[in-house]
CSV table of C-alpha atoms in Angstrom, one decimal:
chain,number,residue,atom,x,y,z
A,536,MET,CA,0.0,0.0,0.0
A,537,SER,CA,1.2,3.5,-0.8
A,538,SER,CA,0.0,6.8,0.7
A,539,ALA,CA,-0.5,10.3,-0.4
A,540,PHE,CA,-0.9,13.9,0.7
A,541,THR,CA,-0.2,16.7,-1.8
A,542,ASP,CA,-0.1,20.5,-2.0
A,543,THR,CA,-3.3,20.2,-4.0
A,544,ALA,CA,-5.0,18.4,-1.1
A,545,ALA,CA,-3.8,21.1,1.3
A,546,SER,CA,-5.2,23.8,-1.0
A,547,SER,CA,-8.6,21.9,-1.2
A,548,ILE,CA,-8.8,21.6,2.5
A,549,ALA,CA,-8.2,25.4,3.0
A,550,LYS,CA,-10.8,26.3,0.3
A,551,THR,CA,-13.4,23.9,1.9
A,552,LYS,CA,-12.8,25.5,5.3
A,553,GLU,CA,-13.4,28.9,3.8
A,554,LEU,CA,-16.6,27.7,2.2
A,555,LEU,CA,-17.8,26.4,5.5
A,556,LYS,CA,-17.2,29.9,7.1
A,557,THR,CA,-19.2,31.4,4.3
A,558,LEU,CA,-22.1,29.0,4.7
A,559,GLN,CA,-22.5,29.6,8.4
A,560,LEU,CA,-24.1,26.2,9.1
A,561,GLY,CA,-25.9,25.4,12.2
A,562,ALA,CA,-29.1,23.7,13.5
A,563,LEU,CA,-32.4,24.7,11.8
A,564,ILE,CA,-35.6,25.1,13.7
A,565,ASN,CA,-38.7,26.7,12.4
A,566,GLY,CA,-36.7,28.5,9.7
A,567,GLU,CA,-34.1,29.9,12.1
A,568,TRP,CA,-30.5,28.9,11.9
A,569,LEU,CA,-28.8,28.3,15.3
A,570,ARG,CA,-25.1,28.7,15.2
A,571,TYR,CA,-22.1,28.4,17.5
A,572,PRO,CA,-21.2,30.5,19.6
A,573,ASP,CA,-24.4,32.6,19.3
A,574,THR,CA,-26.7,29.9,20.6
A,575,ASN,CA,-27.5,29.1,24.2
A,576,SER,CA,-27.6,25.3,24.1
A,577,SER,CA,-30.0,24.9,27.0
A,578,ALA,CA,-32.4,27.8,26.6
A,579,LEU,CA,-34.5,28.8,23.6
A,580,PRO,CA,-33.9,32.2,21.9
A,581,PRO,CA,-36.9,34.6,22.2
A,582,SER,CA,-37.9,33.9,18.6
A,583,LEU,CA,-38.6,30.2,19.4
A,584,THR,CA,-40.1,30.5,22.9
A,585,PRO,CA,-43.7,31.0,21.5
A,586,LEU,CA,-43.5,27.4,20.2
A,587,LEU,CA,-43.7,26.0,23.7
A,588,PRO,CA,-45.9,26.6,26.7
A,589,SER,CA,-44.9,29.4,29.0
A,590,GLY,CA,-42.2,28.5,31.5
A,591,VAL,CA,-40.7,25.6,29.6
A,592,SER,CA,-38.2,27.4,27.3
A,593,SER,CA,-35.1,26.0,29.0
A,594,ASP,CA,-33.6,22.7,30.2
A,595,LYS,CA,-33.3,22.6,34.0
A,596,GLU,CA,-31.0,19.6,33.9
A,597,SER,CA,-28.4,21.5,31.7
A,598,GLU,CA,-28.7,25.1,32.7
A,599,GLY,CA,-25.1,25.2,33.7
A,600,ASP,CA,-23.9,24.2,30.2
A,601,ALA,CA,-25.4,27.0,28.1
A,602,SER,CA,-22.3,27.1,25.8
A,603,ALA,CA,-22.3,23.4,25.1
A,604,SER,CA,-20.8,22.6,21.7
A,605,PHE,CA,-19.0,19.9,19.8
A,606,ALA,CA,-16.2,19.9,17.3
A,607,VAL,CA,-16.4,18.4,13.8
A,608,THR,CA,-13.0,17.1,12.9
A,609,ASP,CA,-11.2,16.0,9.7
A,610,PRO,CA,-10.6,12.3,10.5
A,611,ALA,CA,-7.6,12.3,8.1
A,612,THR,CA,-5.7,14.9,10.2
A,613,GLY,CA,-7.5,15.0,13.5
A,614,GLU,CA,-7.9,18.8,13.1
A,615,GLU,CA,-11.1,20.7,14.0
A,616,ILE,CA,-12.8,22.0,10.9
A,617,TYR,CA,-16.0,23.4,12.4
A,618,ARG,CA,-18.0,23.7,15.7
A,619,LEU,CA,-21.7,23.3,16.2
A,620,PRO,CA,-24.0,23.9,19.2
A,621,ALA,CA,-24.9,20.7,21.2
A,622,LEU,CA,-28.5,21.5,21.6
A,623,GLY,CA,-30.4,20.2,24.6
A,624,PRO,CA,-33.9,18.6,24.8
A,625,VAL,CA,-35.8,21.9,24.9
A,626,TYR,CA,-34.7,22.4,21.3
A,627,THR,CA,-36.0,19.0,20.3
A,628,ARG,CA,-39.4,19.9,21.9
A,629,ALA,CA,-39.4,23.2,20.0
A,630,ALA,CA,-38.6,21.5,16.7
A,631,ILE,CA,-41.4,19.0,17.3
A,632,ALA,CA,-43.8,21.9,18.0
A,633,ALA,CA,-42.7,23.7,14.9
A,634,ALA,CA,-43.2,20.6,12.8
A,635,GLU,CA,-46.6,20.0,14.2
A,636,LYS,CA,-47.7,23.6,13.6
A,637,THR,CA,-46.5,23.6,10.0
A,638,HIS,CA,-48.0,20.2,9.3
A,639,ARG,CA,-51.4,21.3,10.7
A,640,GLU,CA,-51.5,24.7,9.0
A,641,GLU,CA,-49.6,24.3,5.8
A,642,TRP,CA,-47.6,21.3,4.6
A,643,GLY,CA,-49.9,18.5,5.7
A,644,CYS,CA,-53.0,20.2,4.2
A,645,GLU,CA,-54.0,19.4,0.6
A,646,ARG,CA,-55.5,22.8,0.3
A,647,THR,CA,-52.3,24.8,1.1
A,648,ALA,CA,-49.7,22.2,-0.1
A,649,PRO,CA,-51.3,20.1,-2.9
A,650,VAL,CA,-49.3,17.4,-4.6
A,651,LEU,CA,-48.1,19.6,-7.4
A,652,ARG,CA,-46.6,22.1,-5.0
A,653,ARG,CA,-44.7,19.4,-3.1
A,654,HIS,CA,-43.6,17.9,-6.4
A,655,HIS,CA,-42.2,21.2,-7.7
A,656,VAL,CA,-40.5,22.1,-4.4
A,657,LEU,CA,-38.8,18.7,-4.3
A,658,LEU,CA,-37.7,19.0,-8.0
A,659,GLU,CA,-36.1,22.3,-7.2
A,660,TRP,CA,-34.4,20.8,-4.2
A,661,GLU,CA,-33.0,18.0,-6.4
A,662,LYS,CA,-31.7,20.6,-8.9
A,663,LEU,CA,-29.9,22.6,-6.2
A,664,VAL,CA,-28.2,19.5,-4.7
A,665,LYS,CA,-26.9,18.6,-8.1
A,666,GLN,CA,-25.7,22.1,-8.8
A,667,GLU,CA,-23.8,22.1,-5.5
A,668,LYS,CA,-22.3,18.7,-6.2
A,669,GLU,CA,-18.6,19.8,-5.9
A,670,ASN,CA,-19.1,21.9,-2.8
A,671,LEU,CA,-21.1,19.1,-1.1
A,672,ALA,CA,-18.6,16.5,-2.0
A,673,HIS,CA,-15.6,18.4,-0.7
A,674,ILE,CA,-17.4,19.1,2.6
A,675,MET,CA,-18.4,15.4,2.9
A,676,THR,CA,-14.8,14.3,2.3
A,677,LEU,CA,-13.4,16.7,4.8
A,678,GLU,CA,-15.8,15.6,7.6
A,679,SER,CA,-16.1,11.9,6.9
A,680,GLY,CA,-12.7,11.0,5.2
A,681,LYS,CA,-14.1,9.2,2.2
A,682,PRO,CA,-12.3,9.7,-1.1
A,683,LEU,CA,-13.6,12.6,-3.2
A,684,ALA,CA,-14.9,10.3,-5.9
A,685,GLU,CA,-17.0,8.4,-3.4
A,686,SER,CA,-18.4,11.7,-2.0
A,687,ARG,CA,-19.3,12.8,-5.5
A,688,ASN,CA,-21.2,9.6,-6.0
A,689,GLU,CA,-23.0,10.0,-2.8
A,690,VAL,CA,-24.2,13.5,-3.7
A,691,MET,CA,-25.8,12.2,-6.8
A,692,TYR,CA,-27.2,9.3,-4.9
A,693,ALA,CA,-28.7,11.8,-2.4
A,694,ALA,CA,-30.2,13.9,-5.2
A,695,SER,CA,-31.7,10.8,-6.8
A,696,PHE,CA,-33.9,10.1,-3.7
A,697,ILE,CA,-35.4,13.6,-3.9
A,698,GLY,CA,-36.2,13.2,-7.6
A,699,TRP,CA,-37.6,9.7,-7.0
A,700,PHE,CA,-40.1,10.8,-4.3
A,701,ALA,CA,-41.0,13.9,-6.2
A,702,GLU,CA,-42.2,11.7,-9.0
A,703,GLN,CA,-43.8,9.0,-6.9
A,704,ILE,CA,-46.1,11.4,-5.1
A,705,ARG,CA,-47.7,12.3,-8.4
A,706,ARG,CA,-48.7,8.7,-8.8
A,707,GLU,CA,-50.2,8.2,-5.4
A,708,ASN,CA,-53.9,8.4,-6.4
A,709,GLY,CA,-55.3,5.8,-4.1
A,710,VAL,CA,-56.8,2.4,-5.0
A,711,ILE,CA,-60.2,1.0,-5.8
A,712,ILE,CA,-60.9,-2.2,-3.9
A,713,PRO,CA,-63.7,-4.7,-4.5
A,714,SER,CA,-66.3,-4.7,-1.6
A,715,PRO,CA,-67.6,-7.9,0.1
A,716,ALA,CA,-71.1,-6.5,-0.7
A,717,GLY,CA,-70.6,-7.4,-4.3
A,718,ASP,CA,-72.4,-4.4,-5.9
A,719,LYS,CA,-70.1,-1.8,-4.3
A,720,THR,CA,-66.5,-0.8,-4.3
A,721,MET,CA,-64.2,0.8,-1.7
A,722,ALA,CA,-61.7,3.5,-2.2
A,723,ALA,CA,-58.5,3.7,-0.2
A,724,TYR,CA,-56.4,6.9,0.0
A,725,ARG,CA,-53.1,7.5,1.8
A,726,GLN,CA,-52.9,10.4,4.3
A,727,PRO,CA,-49.8,12.0,5.8
A,728,VAL,CA,-48.9,10.2,9.0
A,729,GLY,CA,-47.9,13.4,10.8
A,730,VAL,CA,-44.6,14.6,12.3
A,731,CYS,CA,-41.7,12.2,11.6
A,732,ALA,CA,-38.4,12.0,13.6
A,733,LEU,CA,-35.5,11.1,11.5
A,734,ILE,CA,-32.1,9.9,12.8
A,735,THR,CA,-29.3,9.5,10.2
A,736,PRO,CA,-25.9,7.9,10.3
A,737,TRP,CA,-22.5,9.4,9.5
A,738,ASN,CA,-21.4,6.9,6.8
A,739,PHE,CA,-23.9,8.3,4.3
A,740,PRO,CA,-24.6,11.7,5.8
A,741,ALA,CA,-26.3,13.4,2.9
A,742,ALA,CA,-28.0,10.4,1.2
A,743,MET,CA,-29.6,9.1,4.3
A,744,LEU,CA,-31.1,12.6,5.1
A,745,THR,CA,-32.6,12.9,1.6
A,746,ARG,CA,-33.9,9.3,1.6
A,747,LYS,CA,-35.8,9.9,4.8
A,748,ALA,CA,-36.7,13.6,4.5
A,749,ALA,CA,-37.7,13.6,0.8
A,750,ALA,CA,-40.1,10.7,1.4
A,751,ALA,CA,-41.7,12.4,4.4
A,752,LEU,CA,-42.0,15.8,2.7
A,753,ALA,CA,-43.4,14.3,-0.5
A,754,ALA,CA,-46.1,12.6,1.5
A,755,GLY,CA,-47.0,15.8,3.3
A,756,CYS,CA,-45.3,15.1,6.6
A,757,CYS,CA,-43.0,17.5,8.5
A,758,CYS,CA,-39.7,16.4,10.0
A,759,VAL,CA,-37.5,16.6,13.0
A,760,CYS,CA,-34.1,15.4,12.0
A,761,LYS,CA,-31.0,14.6,14.2
A,762,VAL,CA,-27.9,14.6,12.0
A,763,PRO,CA,-24.8,12.6,13.0
A,764,HIS,CA,-22.3,14.5,15.3
A,765,ASP,CA,-19.3,12.8,13.5
A,766,ALA,CA,-20.3,14.1,10.0
A,767,PRO,CA,-23.1,16.7,10.2
A,768,LEU,CA,-22.0,19.4,7.8
A,769,SER,CA,-23.0,18.0,4.4
A,770,ALA,CA,-26.4,17.1,5.7
A,771,LEU,CA,-26.8,20.7,7.1
A,772,TYR,CA,-25.9,22.1,3.7
A,773,VAL,CA,-28.5,19.8,2.1
A,774,ALA,CA,-31.0,21.2,4.5
A,775,LYS,CA,-30.0,24.8,3.6
A,776,LEU,CA,-30.7,23.9,0.0
A,777,ALA,CA,-34.1,22.5,0.9
A,778,GLU,CA,-34.9,25.8,2.5
A,779,LYS,CA,-33.8,27.6,-0.6
A,780,ALA,CA,-35.9,25.3,-2.8
A,781,GLY,CA,-39.1,26.4,-1.0
A,782,VAL,CA,-39.6,23.9,1.8
A,783,PRO,CA,-41.5,26.1,4.3
A,784,LYS,CA,-40.2,26.9,7.8
A,785,GLY,CA,-41.0,24.2,10.3
A,786,ALA,CA,-41.4,21.5,7.7
A,787,LEU,CA,-37.8,20.5,7.9
A,788,ASN,CA,-36.1,20.9,11.3
A,789,VAL,CA,-32.5,19.7,11.7
A,790,LEU,CA,-30.9,19.5,15.1
A,791,THR,CA,-27.2,19.2,16.0
A,792,THR,CA,-25.9,17.7,19.2
A,793,ASP,CA,-23.2,15.6,20.7
A,794,SER,CA,-23.2,11.9,21.6
A,795,ALA,CA,-25.0,12.4,25.0
A,796,GLY,CA,-27.5,14.7,23.3
A,797,SER,CA,-28.2,12.1,20.7
A,798,ARG,CA,-29.5,9.8,23.4
A,799,ARG,CA,-31.6,12.6,24.8
A,800,PHE,CA,-33.0,13.3,21.4
A,801,GLY,CA,-34.1,9.7,21.1
A,802,ASP,CA,-35.8,9.8,24.5
A,803,GLU,CA,-37.7,13.0,23.6
A,804,VAL,CA,-39.0,11.9,20.2
A,805,CYS,CA,-40.1,8.5,21.6
A,806,ARG,CA,-41.8,10.2,24.5
A,807,SER,CA,-43.6,12.8,22.4
A,808,GLU,CA,-47.3,12.0,21.5
A,809,VAL,CA,-46.9,14.5,18.6
A,810,VAL,CA,-44.3,12.4,16.8
A,811,ARG,CA,-46.1,9.7,14.9
A,812,LYS,CA,-43.2,7.9,13.1
A,813,ILE,CA,-39.5,7.3,13.7
A,814,SER,CA,-37.0,6.4,11.0
A,815,PHE,CA,-33.6,5.3,12.1
A,816,THR,CA,-30.5,4.1,10.4
A,817,GLY,CA,-27.7,2.8,12.6
A,818,SER,CA,-26.7,0.0,15.0
A,819,THR,CA,-28.9,-2.9,15.9
A,820,ALA,CA,-28.5,-2.1,19.6
A,821,VAL,CA,-29.8,1.5,19.3
A,822,GLY,CA,-32.6,0.3,16.9
A,823,LYS,CA,-33.8,-2.1,19.5
A,824,LEU,CA,-33.8,0.6,22.2
A,825,LEU,CA,-35.8,3.0,20.0
A,826,MET,CA,-38.3,0.3,19.1
A,827,ARG,CA,-38.9,-0.5,22.8
A,828,GLN,CA,-39.3,3.2,23.7
A,829,ALA,CA,-41.6,3.9,20.8
A,830,THR,CA,-44.1,1.3,22.0
A,831,ASP,CA,-45.4,3.5,24.8
A,832,THR,CA,-46.9,5.9,22.3
A,833,VAL,CA,-47.5,3.3,19.6
A,834,LYS,CA,-45.4,5.0,16.9
A,835,ARG,CA,-44.7,3.6,13.5
A,836,VAL,CA,-41.0,2.7,13.1
A,837,SER,CA,-38.7,2.1,10.1
A,838,MET,CA,-35.4,0.6,11.1
A,839,GLU,CA,-32.3,0.0,8.9
A,840,LEU,CA,-30.0,-1.8,11.2
A,841,GLY,CA,-26.8,-3.8,11.0
A,842,GLY,CA,-26.0,-6.8,8.9
A,843,ASN,CA,-23.1,-9.2,8.3
A,844,ALA,CA,-23.1,-9.4,4.6
A,845,PRO,CA,-21.4,-12.2,2.7
A,846,PHE,CA,-19.5,-12.2,-0.6
A,847,ILE,CA,-19.5,-15.6,-2.2
A,848,VAL,CA,-17.1,-16.8,-4.9
A,849,PHE,CA,-18.1,-20.1,-6.6
A,850,GLU,CA,-15.9,-22.3,-8.7
A,851,ASP,CA,-17.4,-21.1,-12.0
A,852,ALA,CA,-16.9,-17.4,-11.2
A,853,ASN,CA,-14.9,-15.0,-13.4
A,854,ILE,CA,-11.8,-14.7,-11.1
A,855,ASP,CA,-10.6,-11.3,-12.3
A,856,GLN,CA,-14.1,-9.8,-11.8
A,857,ALA,CA,-14.5,-11.4,-8.5
A,858,VAL,CA,-11.2,-10.1,-7.1
A,859,GLN,CA,-12.0,-6.5,-8.3
A,860,ALA,CA,-15.5,-6.8,-6.8
A,861,ILE,CA,-14.3,-8.1,-3.4
A,862,VAL,CA,-11.9,-5.1,-2.9
A,863,ALA,CA,-14.4,-2.6,-4.2
A,864,CYS,CA,-17.2,-4.0,-2.2
A,865,LYS,CA,-15.3,-4.2,1.1
A,866,PHE,CA,-13.1,-1.1,1.1
A,867,ARG,CA,-15.5,1.6,0.0
A,868,GLY,CA,-15.9,4.1,2.8
A,869,ALA,CA,-12.9,2.5,4.5
A,870,GLY,CA,-15.1,-0.6,5.1
A,871,GLN,CA,-17.6,1.3,7.2
A,872,THR,CA,-20.8,1.0,5.2
A,873,CYS,CA,-23.8,-1.3,5.7
A,874,VAL,CA,-23.4,-2.4,2.1
A,875,CYS,CA,-19.8,-3.6,2.6
A,876,ALA,CA,-19.2,-7.3,2.6
A,877,ASN,CA,-17.9,-8.4,6.0
A,878,ARG,CA,-17.2,-12.1,5.0
A,879,VAL,CA,-15.8,-13.6,1.9
A,880,TYR,CA,-16.6,-17.3,1.1
A,881,ILE,CA,-14.4,-18.8,-1.6
A,882,HIS,CA,-14.9,-22.2,-3.2
A,883,ARG,CA,-12.0,-24.6,-2.4
A,884,ASP,CA,-11.2,-25.2,-6.0
A,885,VAL,CA,-10.5,-21.5,-6.7
A,886,TRP,CA,-9.1,-20.5,-3.3
A,887,ASP,CA,-5.5,-20.4,-4.5
A,888,GLN,CA,-6.4,-18.2,-7.5
A,889,VAL,CA,-8.5,-15.7,-5.6
A,890,VAL,CA,-6.7,-15.1,-2.3
A,891,PRO,CA,-3.3,-14.1,-3.6
A,892,ALA,CA,-4.9,-11.9,-6.2
A,893,VAL,CA,-7.0,-10.1,-3.5
A,894,VAL,CA,-4.0,-9.6,-1.3
A,895,LYS,CA,-2.0,-8.2,-4.2
A,896,LEU,CA,-4.8,-5.8,-5.1
A,897,VAL,CA,-5.3,-4.6,-1.5
A,898,ARG,CA,-1.6,-4.0,-1.3
A,899,GLU,CA,-1.8,-1.7,-4.3
A,900,GLN,CA,-4.5,0.5,-2.8
A,901,ILE,CA,-3.5,4.1,-2.1
A,902,VAL,CA,-4.3,5.3,1.4
A,903,GLY,CA,-4.4,9.0,2.3
A,904,HIS,CA,-6.5,12.1,2.6
A,905,GLY,CA,-9.7,11.8,0.5
A,906,LEU,CA,-9.0,15.1,-1.2
A,907,THR,CA,-5.7,13.8,-2.6
A,908,HIS,CA,-6.1,12.7,-6.3
A,909,GLY,CA,-5.8,8.9,-6.7
A,910,VAL,CA,-6.5,8.0,-3.0
A,911,SER,CA,-8.8,4.9,-2.9
A,912,ILE,CA,-9.0,4.4,0.9
A,913,GLY,CA,-9.3,7.2,3.5
A,914,PRO,CA,-9.3,7.1,7.3
A,915,VAL,CA,-12.0,5.5,9.5
A,916,ILE,CA,-14.3,8.0,11.2
A,917,ASN,CA,-12.5,8.4,14.5
A,918,HIS,CA,-10.0,6.9,16.9
A,919,ARG,CA,-12.7,4.8,18.6
A,920,ALA,CA,-13.3,3.1,15.3
A,921,VAL,CA,-9.5,2.4,15.1
A,922,ASN,CA,-9.5,0.7,18.5
A,923,SER,CA,-12.6,-1.3,17.7
A,924,ILE,CA,-11.1,-2.7,14.5
A,925,GLU,CA,-7.9,-3.4,16.2
A,926,THR,CA,-9.8,-5.4,18.8
A,927,LEU,CA,-11.6,-7.4,16.1
A,928,VAL,CA,-8.3,-8.3,14.5
A,929,GLU,CA,-6.7,-9.3,17.8
A,930,ASN,CA,-9.7,-11.5,18.6
A,931,ALA,CA,-9.6,-13.2,15.2
A,932,VAL,CA,-5.9,-13.9,15.6
A,933,GLU,CA,-6.5,-15.4,19.1
A,934,LYS,CA,-9.0,-17.7,17.5
A,935,GLY,CA,-6.5,-18.9,15.0
A,936,ALA,CA,-6.9,-16.5,12.1
A,937,LYS,CA,-3.9,-16.2,9.7
A,938,ILE,CA,-2.8,-12.7,8.7
A,939,LEU,CA,-2.4,-12.6,5.0
A,940,LEU,CA,-1.8,-8.9,4.8
A,941,LYS,CA,-0.8,-7.0,7.9
A,942,GLY,CA,-1.9,-3.3,8.1
A,943,GLY,CA,-3.5,-1.9,11.3
A,944,PRO,CA,-3.0,1.4,13.2
A,945,ASN,CA,0.7,1.0,13.8
A,946,ALA,CA,1.6,0.5,10.2
A,947,LYS,CA,0.4,3.9,9.4
A,948,LEU,CA,3.3,5.5,11.3
A,949,LYS,CA,5.7,4.1,8.7
A,950,CYS,CA,3.4,4.6,5.7
A,951,LEU,CA,1.6,7.9,6.0
A,952,PRO,CA,3.1,11.4,5.5
A,953,GLU,CA,3.6,13.6,8.6
A,954,GLU,CA,0.5,15.8,7.8
A,955,LEU,CA,-1.7,12.7,8.4
A,956,SER,CA,0.0,11.5,11.6
A,957,GLY,CA,-3.0,12.7,13.7
A,958,GLY,CA,-5.6,10.9,11.6
A,959,SER,CA,-7.6,7.9,12.4
A,960,PHE,CA,-6.1,5.6,9.8
A,961,PHE,CA,-6.2,1.8,9.9
A,962,LEU,CA,-4.3,0.3,7.0
A,963,PRO,CA,-6.2,-2.7,5.5
A,964,VAL,CA,-5.8,-6.2,6.9
A,965,VAL,CA,-6.6,-9.4,5.1
A,966,LEU,CA,-7.3,-12.5,7.4
A,967,ASP,CA,-7.8,-16.1,6.6
A,968,CYS,CA,-10.5,-17.2,9.1
A,969,ARG,CA,-12.5,-20.4,9.7
A,970,ALA,CA,-15.1,-19.7,12.4
A,971,PHE,CA,-16.5,-16.7,14.2
A,972,ASP,CA,-19.5,-15.9,16.3
A,973,GLY,CA,-22.0,-13.8,14.4
A,974,HIS,CA,-21.7,-10.1,15.0
A,975,GLU,CA,-21.9,-6.9,13.1
A,976,GLU,CA,-18.5,-5.6,11.9
A,977,GLN,CA,-17.4,-2.4,10.2
A,978,GLY,CA,-13.8,-1.5,9.3
A,979,LEU,CA,-10.8,-2.4,7.2
A,980,LYS,CA,-10.7,-6.1,8.0
A,981,ARG,CA,-11.4,-8.8,5.4
A,982,ARG,CA,-12.3,-12.4,6.5
A,983,LYS,CA,-12.0,-15.3,4.1
A,984,TYR,CA,-13.5,-18.8,4.3
A,985,THR,CA,-13.6,-21.9,2.1
A,986,ALA,CA,-16.8,-23.8,1.2
A,987,LYS,CA,-17.6,-26.6,-1.2
A,988,ARG,CA,-21.3,-27.1,-1.8
A,989,LYS,CA,-23.8,-24.3,-2.6
A,990,ARG,CA,-26.4,-25.8,-0.2
A,991,GLU,CA,-23.8,-25.7,2.5
A,992,MET,CA,-23.0,-22.1,1.6
A,993,ALA,CA,-26.7,-21.0,1.8
A,994,HIS,CA,-26.9,-22.5,5.3
A,995,ILE,CA,-23.7,-20.7,6.4
A,996,VAL,CA,-24.6,-17.2,5.2
A,997,GLN,CA,-28.1,-17.4,6.7
A,998,ALA,CA,-26.9,-18.6,10.1
A,999,GLU,CA,-25.8,-15.2,11.3
A,1000,ILE,CA,-28.1,-13.5,13.8
A,1001,PHE,CA,-27.7,-10.2,12.0
A,1002,GLY,CA,-28.8,-11.6,8.7
A,1003,PRO,CA,-27.0,-11.4,5.4
A,1004,GLY,CA,-27.4,-7.6,5.0
A,1005,PHE,CA,-27.7,-6.1,1.5
């Protein structure tokens, strides 16, 4: 593996930081942008206090932490690139109230927000996201570490969701159903469910926001979104573009908070009787918790949780294509996406052809800052992720795994340039494994198995408690 950091990358970093200063991103509630350091994190500004009953415009439990904030860092360098307010629960309650008011008075009403209005607003949003592709991609790479080419792909992926739901809502005309009476028919029409709480992950920060919010807005629902604290900036910019496209104030509310605040956000939206649906993408453990909490108010829930996806190479496969696909499938997003293959099963007859070729191709990958031309693998999201992957590798070796390609966090000290010494890099590792307990894994670790019969393979890949994923 080689590494890279160039003067061009340094220039791109500087330009992207200047862009962020110009954009002045922050949380968005009822059309008002709440930025650091101007926002009291535990008490509402006067402009938002009318949203809540008198006397409940502050958080008693966090009054002493009015300036609470959190840093957004570049995972490739460890340097702070932006700071956002860590909003307390009172802001979640205000956002819910704003969404409910806009849903009741404007966006959820067919008279004031008919299908064609929602359709045209979403199409304008899609257009603006596409126009801002380069700026969004550079911001995404700076906050998440993914290579610029991957960020560009995600921006277009994010825009495609907006366009898709803009078109789908035009075709939602209800259905005519035969009646048990025989001489009558029944008509069924879909209605907006109400206020939706959306919780998005850091590994697809823009696309997961548009996939959830565009669907809700198209249906006439208003949203309260909690963006990921590790990579919130591209999502906030997408929200700014939604506002510019004509999404009314209160229809799309986006909150920023730290890790502790994320848990409090989940508590608030689950407790609220106004919120009628929760959509969450993230870990299985948190998904289970939200589902339990949502039962008290009988909310609808949509959960996209973890998987342990297999990649299977049978004896009749095209070896060259399989090798390319294994590396591409695993190492996109530094191995941290839910669509990455966590396990590779290779037929015994082609093991000796596939494995050396995979190791060779992984060794040829260029590791570095995502804004450097030619980089194919960036850092993982933070140092906690580095420690987690390191533990997984150590556990695998203790169980008898063979290291076919040794990377890891220590190898970066010899491989990466000085500018990236503070980054959360974990150079790719390839392991030859035989048996593991089923668990969800993310990171730059590749497991390999052998198998002979297709029926045996089907049983193996379905045996994981997390399911085969995508």
